[in-house]
Amino acid sequence: MIRLATVSPCYNEEEVLRNSVEKLSALFKRMISEGLISKDSMIVLVNDGSRDRTWEIIRELHAENKFVRGINMSHNVGHQNAIMAGMMTAREWADAVVTLDADLQDDIECIPKMVKDFEAGYDIVYGVKVSREADPFMKKFTAQAFYKLQDSMGVETVYNHADFRLMSRRALDMLSTYKERNLYLRGLIPMIGLNHTTVDDVISERLAGQSKYTLSKMLGLALNGITAFSVRPLYIIYNIGILFLIIALIIGIYVIYSLAIGHVVKGWASLMISVWLVGGFILISMGIMGTYIGQIYTEVKQRPRYHIAEILE
């Protein structure tokens, strides 16, 4: 029997935490009775600088529930870094680690399947969303657009997979060798390779409260994922620049022709459109290149990704 750990990042999750732990505990007890996992398996809750009573509740759950362990970050470090902190800590405690969000929108019934796949020799098992009926339309639409954009930019990810996955200790040891600060685990983990497979994940509605993953955070994650794993946007800028040069040459030929035949029209409108079009393209180009430079700036400083203030074992 394997020693399993689930890792859940928590940011202001006081409304759902007790219910989530209750459901996971019931699942653990069933899996123990079926001989899938050992009795010293654990539920690891990572408090990512919450402003509500999340850490207090984790302390209470730790005292009440033998499965619960807690990790308290020194301040808010973001979803991806909180997951990384939980995985890197839990790999010292368990044979395999499953990451999932604290709201339990992912199907926890996939966890026994993941464990069986792990015992069959797979080091990584991805939870792939086969239904998003419970998601709001905007989240569903932006998520699908996000995956397609990543694919078009050459970022290798598992389609419709977020952060619900099982990883063996061996896979986690390999992941620990990746030192970049701009973490995008959905793109990083497939680079590890090893034997991997998928399980079907049906998303359900949140138990309570609202999703902490706002549209701005999703856009930030998308931008970070693309710029961390692909230079294709820079080539797109280059190609558009060539296109603009060709258009400029055509306009130049037209102007010379107009002067030659004496057909000169005062066309301030076309001039203004050209100025705004080229100006907008230049600003977008500078923004994309600035993002890459910012990524380099963050990486070369080699600052720690996170600091852990307290651990409850």
Short mmCIF file of N, CA, C and O in Angstrom, two decimals, residues 194-291:
data_model
loop_
_atom_site.label_atom_id
_atom_site.label_comp_id
_atom_site.label_asym_id
_atom_site.label_seq_id
_atom_site.Cartn_x
_atom_site.Cartn_y
_atom_site.Cartn_z
N LEU A 194 8.72 10.68 -18.44
CA LEU A 194 8.33 9.51 -17.63
C LEU A 194 7.01 8.93 -18.13
O LEU A 194 6.34 9.49 -18.99
N ASN A 195 6.64 7.80 -17.57
CA ASN A 195 5.38 7.15 -17.95
C ASN A 195 4.22 7.98 -17.41
O ASN A 195 4.17 8.30 -16.22
N HIS A 196 3.27 8.31 -18.27
CA HIS A 196 2.14 9.11 -17.83
C HIS A 196 0.87 8.66 -18.53
O HIS A 196 0.90 8.06 -19.61
N THR A 197 -0.24 8.97 -17.91
CA THR A 197 -1.55 8.64 -18.46
C THR A 197 -2.56 9.66 -17.96
O THR A 197 -2.20 10.62 -17.26
N THR A 198 -3.82 9.48 -18.32
CA THR A 198 -4.86 10.43 -17.93
C THR A 198 -6.06 9.70 -17.33
O THR A 198 -6.27 8.51 -17.58
N VAL A 199 -6.84 10.43 -16.55
CA VAL A 199 -8.14 9.95 -16.09
C VAL A 199 -9.17 11.03 -16.42
O VAL A 199 -8.83 12.21 -16.51
N ASP A 200 -10.41 10.62 -16.60
CA ASP A 200 -11.48 11.57 -16.94
C ASP A 200 -11.95 12.30 -15.69
O ASP A 200 -12.28 11.68 -14.67
N ASP A 201 -12.01 13.63 -15.78
CA ASP A 201 -12.38 14.47 -14.65
C ASP A 201 -13.63 15.27 -15.02
O ASP A 201 -13.60 16.06 -15.97
N VAL A 202 -14.71 15.07 -14.29
CA VAL A 202 -15.95 15.80 -14.52
C VAL A 202 -16.06 16.90 -13.46
O VAL A 202 -16.10 16.61 -12.26
N ILE A 203 -16.08 18.15 -13.90
CA ILE A 203 -16.10 19.28 -12.98
C ILE A 203 -17.49 19.43 -12.36
O ILE A 203 -18.51 19.34 -13.05
N SER A 204 -17.52 19.69 -11.05
CA SER A 204 -18.78 19.95 -10.36
C SER A 204 -18.79 21.38 -9.84
O SER A 204 -17.79 22.09 -9.90
N GLU A 205 -19.93 21.81 -9.34
CA GLU A 205 -20.05 23.18 -8.83
C GLU A 205 -19.29 23.32 -7.51
O GLU A 205 -19.11 22.35 -6.77
N ARG A 206 -18.86 24.56 -7.23
CA ARG A 206 -18.20 24.84 -5.96
C ARG A 206 -19.14 24.56 -4.81
O ARG A 206 -20.36 24.75 -4.91
N LEU A 207 -18.56 24.09 -3.70
CA LEU A 207 -19.37 23.80 -2.52
C LEU A 207 -19.98 25.07 -1.94
O LEU A 207 -21.10 25.08 -1.43
N ALA A 208 -19.22 26.18 -1.99
CA ALA A 208 -19.67 27.47 -1.47
C ALA A 208 -18.71 28.53 -1.95
O ALA A 208 -17.62 28.24 -2.43
N GLY A 209 -19.15 29.80 -1.81
CA GLY A 209 -18.26 30.90 -2.14
C GLY A 209 -18.05 31.05 -3.64
O GLY A 209 -18.75 30.44 -4.45
N GLN A 210 -17.06 31.87 -4.00
CA GLN A 210 -16.76 32.14 -5.40
C GLN A 210 -15.33 31.73 -5.72
O GLN A 210 -14.48 31.71 -4.84
N SER A 211 -15.09 31.45 -7.00
CA SER A 211 -13.76 31.09 -7.44
C SER A 211 -12.79 32.25 -7.21
O SER A 211 -13.12 33.40 -7.46
N LYS A 212 -11.58 31.92 -6.71
CA LYS A 212 -10.56 32.96 -6.49
C LYS A 212 -9.75 33.21 -7.76
O LYS A 212 -8.92 34.11 -7.80
N TYR A 213 -10.02 32.40 -8.80
CA TYR A 213 -9.28 32.56 -10.04
C TYR A 213 -10.05 33.51 -10.94
O TYR A 213 -10.88 33.10 -11.74
N THR A 214 -9.80 34.80 -10.78
CA THR A 214 -10.49 35.83 -11.55
C THR A 214 -9.99 35.84 -12.99
O THR A 214 -8.99 35.22 -13.33
N LEU A 215 -10.71 36.60 -13.85
CA LEU A 215 -10.33 36.69 -15.25
C LEU A 215 -8.92 37.27 -15.40
O LEU A 215 -8.13 36.80 -16.22
N SER A 216 -8.59 38.27 -14.57
CA SER A 216 -7.27 38.88 -14.66
C SER A 216 -6.17 37.88 -14.28
O SER A 216 -5.10 37.85 -14.89
N LYS A 217 -6.45 37.01 -13.29
CA LYS A 217 -5.48 35.99 -12.90
C LYS A 217 -5.33 34.94 -14.00
O LYS A 217 -4.22 34.46 -14.25
N MET A 218 -6.43 34.59 -14.65
CA MET A 218 -6.36 33.62 -15.74
C MET A 218 -5.55 34.18 -16.91
O MET A 218 -4.74 33.48 -17.52
N LEU A 219 -5.77 35.47 -17.21
CA LEU A 219 -5.01 36.10 -18.29
C LEU A 219 -3.53 36.17 -17.94
O LEU A 219 -2.66 35.95 -18.80
N GLY A 220 -3.25 36.47 -16.66
CA GLY A 220 -1.85 36.52 -16.21
C GLY A 220 -1.19 35.16 -16.32
O GLY A 220 -0.03 35.05 -16.73
N LEU A 221 -1.94 34.10 -15.95
CA LEU A 221 -1.40 32.74 -16.06
C LEU A 221 -1.15 32.37 -17.52
O LEU A 221 -0.13 31.76 -17.85
N ALA A 222 -2.08 32.77 -18.40
CA ALA A 222 -1.92 32.48 -19.82
C ALA A 222 -0.68 33.17 -20.37
O ALA A 222 0.12 32.56 -21.10
N LEU A 223 -0.51 34.45 -20.03
CA LEU A 223 0.66 35.19 -20.52
C LEU A 223 1.95 34.59 -20.00
O LEU A 223 2.93 34.43 -20.74
N ASN A 224 1.95 34.23 -18.72
CA ASN A 224 3.15 33.63 -18.12
C ASN A 224 3.46 32.28 -18.76
O ASN A 224 4.62 31.96 -19.04
N GLY A 225 2.43 31.49 -19.03
CA GLY A 225 2.63 30.19 -19.64
C GLY A 225 3.21 30.28 -21.04
O GLY A 225 4.10 29.51 -21.40
N ILE A 226 2.72 31.25 -21.81
CA ILE A 226 3.20 31.40 -23.19
C ILE A 226 4.63 31.93 -23.21
O ILE A 226 5.50 31.39 -23.89
N THR A 227 4.90 33.00 -22.45
CA THR A 227 6.24 33.62 -22.49
C THR A 227 7.29 32.76 -21.81
O THR A 227 8.48 32.89 -22.10
N ALA A 228 6.87 31.86 -20.90
CA ALA A 228 7.84 31.00 -20.22
C ALA A 228 8.25 29.81 -21.08
O ALA A 228 9.30 29.21 -20.83
N PHE A 229 7.44 29.44 -22.09
CA PHE A 229 7.71 28.23 -22.84
C PHE A 229 7.76 28.41 -24.36
O PHE A 229 7.99 27.44 -25.07
N SER A 230 7.55 29.63 -24.83
CA SER A 230 7.54 29.82 -26.28
C SER A 230 8.09 31.19 -26.65
O SER A 230 7.80 32.18 -25.97
N VAL A 231 8.88 31.23 -27.73
CA VAL A 231 9.37 32.51 -28.27
C VAL A 231 8.60 32.85 -29.56
O VAL A 231 8.97 33.79 -30.26
N ARG A 232 7.55 32.10 -29.84
CA ARG A 232 6.81 32.32 -31.08
C ARG A 232 6.22 33.73 -31.19
O ARG A 232 6.20 34.29 -32.30
N PRO A 233 5.75 34.36 -30.08
CA PRO A 233 5.27 35.74 -30.22
C PRO A 233 6.30 36.70 -30.81
O PRO A 233 5.95 37.62 -31.55
N LEU A 234 7.58 36.48 -30.50
CA LEU A 234 8.63 37.33 -31.06
C LEU A 234 8.74 37.13 -32.57
O LEU A 234 8.95 38.09 -33.33
N TYR A 235 8.60 35.90 -33.03
CA TYR A 235 8.64 35.64 -34.47
C TYR A 235 7.41 36.20 -35.16
O TYR A 235 7.47 36.65 -36.31
N ILE A 236 6.26 36.18 -34.46
CA ILE A 236 5.04 36.77 -35.03
C ILE A 236 5.24 38.26 -35.24
O ILE A 236 4.86 38.82 -36.28
N ILE A 237 5.86 38.93 -34.24
CA ILE A 237 6.16 40.36 -34.38
C ILE A 237 7.05 40.60 -35.59
O ILE A 237 6.84 41.52 -36.38
N TYR A 238 8.07 39.76 -35.74
CA TYR A 238 9.00 39.90 -36.87
C TYR A 238 8.26 39.78 -38.20
O TYR A 238 8.45 40.59 -39.12
N ASN A 239 7.38 38.78 -38.31
CA ASN A 239 6.64 38.56 -39.55
C ASN A 239 5.67 39.71 -39.84
O ASN A 239 5.52 40.13 -41.00
N ILE A 240 5.02 40.22 -38.79
CA ILE A 240 4.12 41.35 -38.99
C ILE A 240 4.92 42.59 -39.42
O ILE A 240 4.47 43.38 -40.25
N GLY A 241 6.12 42.73 -38.85
CA GLY A 241 6.99 43.84 -39.25
C GLY A 241 7.34 43.78 -40.72
O GLY A 241 7.33 44.81 -41.42
N ILE A 242 7.61 42.57 -41.23
CA ILE A 242 7.88 42.39 -42.67
C ILE A 242 6.65 42.77 -43.49
O ILE A 242 6.75 43.43 -44.53
N LEU A 243 5.47 42.35 -43.00
CA LEU A 243 4.23 42.68 -43.70
C LEU A 243 4.03 44.19 -43.77
O LEU A 243 3.65 44.73 -44.82
N PHE A 244 4.29 44.88 -42.65
CA PHE A 244 4.16 46.34 -42.63
C PHE A 244 5.14 46.99 -43.60
O PHE A 244 4.82 47.98 -44.26
N LEU A 245 6.34 46.43 -43.72
CA LEU A 245 7.33 46.96 -44.65
C LEU A 245 6.85 46.83 -46.09
O LEU A 245 6.98 47.76 -46.90
N ILE A 246 6.24 45.68 -46.40
CA ILE A 246 5.70 45.47 -47.75
C ILE A 246 4.57 46.45 -48.05
O ILE A 246 4.50 47.06 -49.13
N ILE A 247 3.69 46.64 -47.05
CA ILE A 247 2.59 47.60 -47.22
C ILE A 247 3.13 49.01 -47.43
O ILE A 247 2.64 49.77 -48.28
N ALA A 248 4.18 49.36 -46.67
CA ALA A 248 4.79 50.68 -46.81
C ALA A 248 5.38 50.88 -48.20
O ALA A 248 5.26 51.96 -48.80
N LEU A 249 6.00 49.84 -48.76
CA LEU A 249 6.56 49.93 -50.11
C LEU A 249 5.46 50.12 -51.15
O LEU A 249 5.60 50.90 -52.10
N ILE A 250 4.36 49.40 -50.96
CA ILE A 250 3.22 49.52 -51.89
C ILE A 250 2.65 50.94 -51.83
O ILE A 250 2.35 51.56 -52.86
N ILE A 251 2.49 51.47 -50.61
CA ILE A 251 1.98 52.83 -50.46
C ILE A 251 2.94 53.83 -51.10
O ILE A 251 2.54 54.79 -51.76
N GLY A 252 4.28 53.58 -50.93
CA GLY A 252 5.28 54.46 -51.53
C GLY A 252 5.17 54.48 -53.05
O GLY A 252 5.25 55.55 -53.68
N ILE A 253 4.99 53.30 -53.65
CA ILE A 253 4.84 53.21 -55.11
C ILE A 253 3.58 53.95 -55.55
O ILE A 253 3.57 54.67 -56.57
N TYR A 254 2.50 53.80 -54.77
CA TYR A 254 1.24 54.47 -55.11
C TYR A 254 1.40 55.99 -55.05
O TYR A 254 0.89 56.72 -55.92
N VAL A 255 2.12 56.48 -54.04
CA VAL A 255 2.34 57.92 -53.89
C VAL A 255 3.14 58.47 -55.08
O VAL A 255 2.80 59.52 -55.65
N ILE A 256 4.19 57.75 -55.47
CA ILE A 256 5.01 58.18 -56.61
C ILE A 256 4.18 58.20 -57.89
O ILE A 256 4.25 59.14 -58.70
N TYR A 257 3.34 57.17 -58.07
CA TYR A 257 2.46 57.10 -59.24
C TYR A 257 1.47 58.26 -59.25
O TYR A 257 1.23 58.89 -60.30
N SER A 258 0.90 58.57 -58.09
CA SER A 258 -0.07 59.67 -57.99
C SER A 258 0.57 61.00 -58.34
O SER A 258 -0.03 61.85 -59.01
N LEU A 259 1.81 61.20 -57.86
CA LEU A 259 2.52 62.43 -58.17
C LEU A 259 2.81 62.53 -59.67
O LEU A 259 2.74 63.62 -60.27
N ALA A 260 3.15 61.40 -60.29
CA ALA A 260 3.50 61.38 -61.72
C ALA A 260 2.32 61.76 -62.60
O ALA A 260 2.48 62.46 -63.61
N ILE A 261 1.13 61.33 -62.24
CA ILE A 261 -0.05 61.63 -63.07
C ILE A 261 -0.77 62.90 -62.60
O ILE A 261 -1.81 63.28 -63.15
N GLY A 262 -0.23 63.51 -61.54
CA GLY A 262 -0.82 64.75 -61.05
C GLY A 262 -2.10 64.58 -60.27
O GLY A 262 -2.88 65.52 -60.08
N HIS A 263 -2.34 63.38 -59.80
CA HIS A 263 -3.57 63.10 -59.03
C HIS A 263 -3.22 63.05 -57.53
O HIS A 263 -2.99 61.99 -56.96
N VAL A 264 -3.13 64.23 -56.95
CA VAL A 264 -2.75 64.33 -55.54
C VAL A 264 -3.96 64.78 -54.74
O VAL A 264 -4.52 65.86 -54.99
N VAL A 265 -4.39 63.96 -53.80
CA VAL A 265 -5.55 64.27 -52.96
C VAL A 265 -5.09 64.43 -51.52
O VAL A 265 -4.31 63.62 -51.02
N LYS A 266 -5.56 65.47 -50.88
CA LYS A 266 -5.20 65.67 -49.47
C LYS A 266 -5.98 64.67 -48.62
O LYS A 266 -7.16 64.87 -48.33
N GLY A 267 -5.31 63.63 -48.27
CA GLY A 267 -6.00 62.54 -47.53
C GLY A 267 -5.50 62.38 -46.11
O GLY A 267 -4.74 61.46 -45.81
N TRP A 268 -5.91 63.31 -45.24
CA TRP A 268 -5.45 63.22 -43.85
C TRP A 268 -5.98 61.97 -43.15
O TRP A 268 -5.34 61.43 -42.25
N ALA A 269 -7.15 61.49 -43.59
CA ALA A 269 -7.75 60.31 -42.93
C ALA A 269 -6.84 59.09 -43.06
O ALA A 269 -6.56 58.38 -42.09
N SER A 270 -6.36 58.83 -44.31
CA SER A 270 -5.50 57.67 -44.52
C SER A 270 -4.19 57.82 -43.75
O SER A 270 -3.64 56.84 -43.24
N LEU A 271 -3.70 59.08 -43.67
CA LEU A 271 -2.47 59.32 -42.92
C LEU A 271 -2.66 59.02 -41.44
O LEU A 271 -1.83 58.34 -40.82
N MET A 272 -3.78 59.48 -40.87
CA MET A 272 -4.05 59.24 -39.45
C MET A 272 -4.23 57.76 -39.16
O MET A 272 -3.72 57.24 -38.16
N ILE A 273 -4.92 57.04 -40.06
CA ILE A 273 -5.11 55.60 -39.87
C ILE A 273 -3.77 54.88 -39.87
O ILE A 273 -3.50 54.01 -39.03
N SER A 274 -2.89 55.27 -40.80
CA SER A 274 -1.58 54.64 -40.87
C SER A 274 -0.78 54.89 -39.61
O SER A 274 -0.14 53.98 -39.05
N VAL A 275 -0.79 56.14 -39.13
CA VAL A 275 -0.03 56.49 -37.92
C VAL A 275 -0.53 55.70 -36.73
O VAL A 275 0.25 55.12 -35.96
N TRP A 276 -1.86 55.63 -36.54
CA TRP A 276 -2.41 54.90 -35.40
C TRP A 276 -2.15 53.40 -35.51
O TRP A 276 -1.84 52.74 -34.52
N LEU A 277 -2.25 52.87 -36.74
CA LEU A 277 -2.04 51.44 -36.94
C LEU A 277 -0.59 51.06 -36.61
O LEU A 277 -0.34 50.12 -35.84
N VAL A 278 0.34 51.80 -37.19
CA VAL A 278 1.75 51.51 -36.94
C VAL A 278 2.11 51.77 -35.48
O VAL A 278 2.83 51.00 -34.84
N GLY A 279 1.57 52.87 -34.93
CA GLY A 279 1.84 53.19 -33.52
C GLY A 279 1.35 52.10 -32.58
O GLY A 279 2.03 51.72 -31.64
N GLY A 280 0.13 51.60 -32.86
CA GLY A 280 -0.41 50.52 -32.03
C GLY A 280 0.41 49.26 -32.12
O GLY A 280 0.67 48.59 -31.10
N PHE A 281 0.86 48.94 -33.34
CA PHE A 281 1.70 47.76 -33.52
C PHE A 281 3.01 47.89 -32.76
O PHE A 281 3.48 46.95 -32.12
N ILE A 282 3.61 49.08 -32.81
CA ILE A 282 4.87 49.31 -32.09
C ILE A 282 4.69 49.14 -30.59
O ILE A 282 5.51 48.50 -29.91
N LEU A 283 3.60 49.69 -30.06
CA LEU A 283 3.35 49.59 -28.61
C LEU A 283 3.12 48.14 -28.19
O LEU A 283 3.63 47.69 -27.16
N ILE A 284 2.34 47.38 -28.99
CA ILE A 284 2.12 45.97 -28.67
C ILE A 284 3.44 45.20 -28.72
O ILE A 284 3.73 44.37 -27.85
N SER A 285 4.24 45.50 -29.73
CA SER A 285 5.54 44.83 -29.86
C SER A 285 6.42 45.11 -28.66
O SER A 285 7.06 44.21 -28.11
N MET A 286 6.45 46.37 -28.24
CA MET A 286 7.26 46.73 -27.07
C MET A 286 6.75 46.03 -25.82
O MET A 286 7.53 45.60 -24.97
N GLY A 287 5.41 45.89 -25.73
CA GLY A 287 4.84 45.21 -24.57
C GLY A 287 5.23 43.75 -24.51
O GLY A 287 5.58 43.23 -23.45
N ILE A 288 5.18 43.06 -25.66
CA ILE A 288 5.55 41.64 -25.71
C ILE A 288 7.02 41.47 -25.38
O ILE A 288 7.40 40.62 -24.57
N MET A 289 7.88 42.28 -26.00
CA MET A 289 9.31 42.18 -25.72
C MET A 289 9.61 42.56 -24.27
O MET A 289 10.47 41.95 -23.63
N GLY A 290 8.86 43.55 -23.75
CA GLY A 290 9.03 43.93 -22.35
C GLY A 290 8.68 42.80 -21.40
O GLY A 290 9.31 42.63 -20.35
N THR A 291 7.66 42.01 -21.76
CA THR A 291 7.27 40.86 -20.93
C THR A 291 8.41 39.85 -20.86
O THR A 291 8.72 39.32 -19.79
#
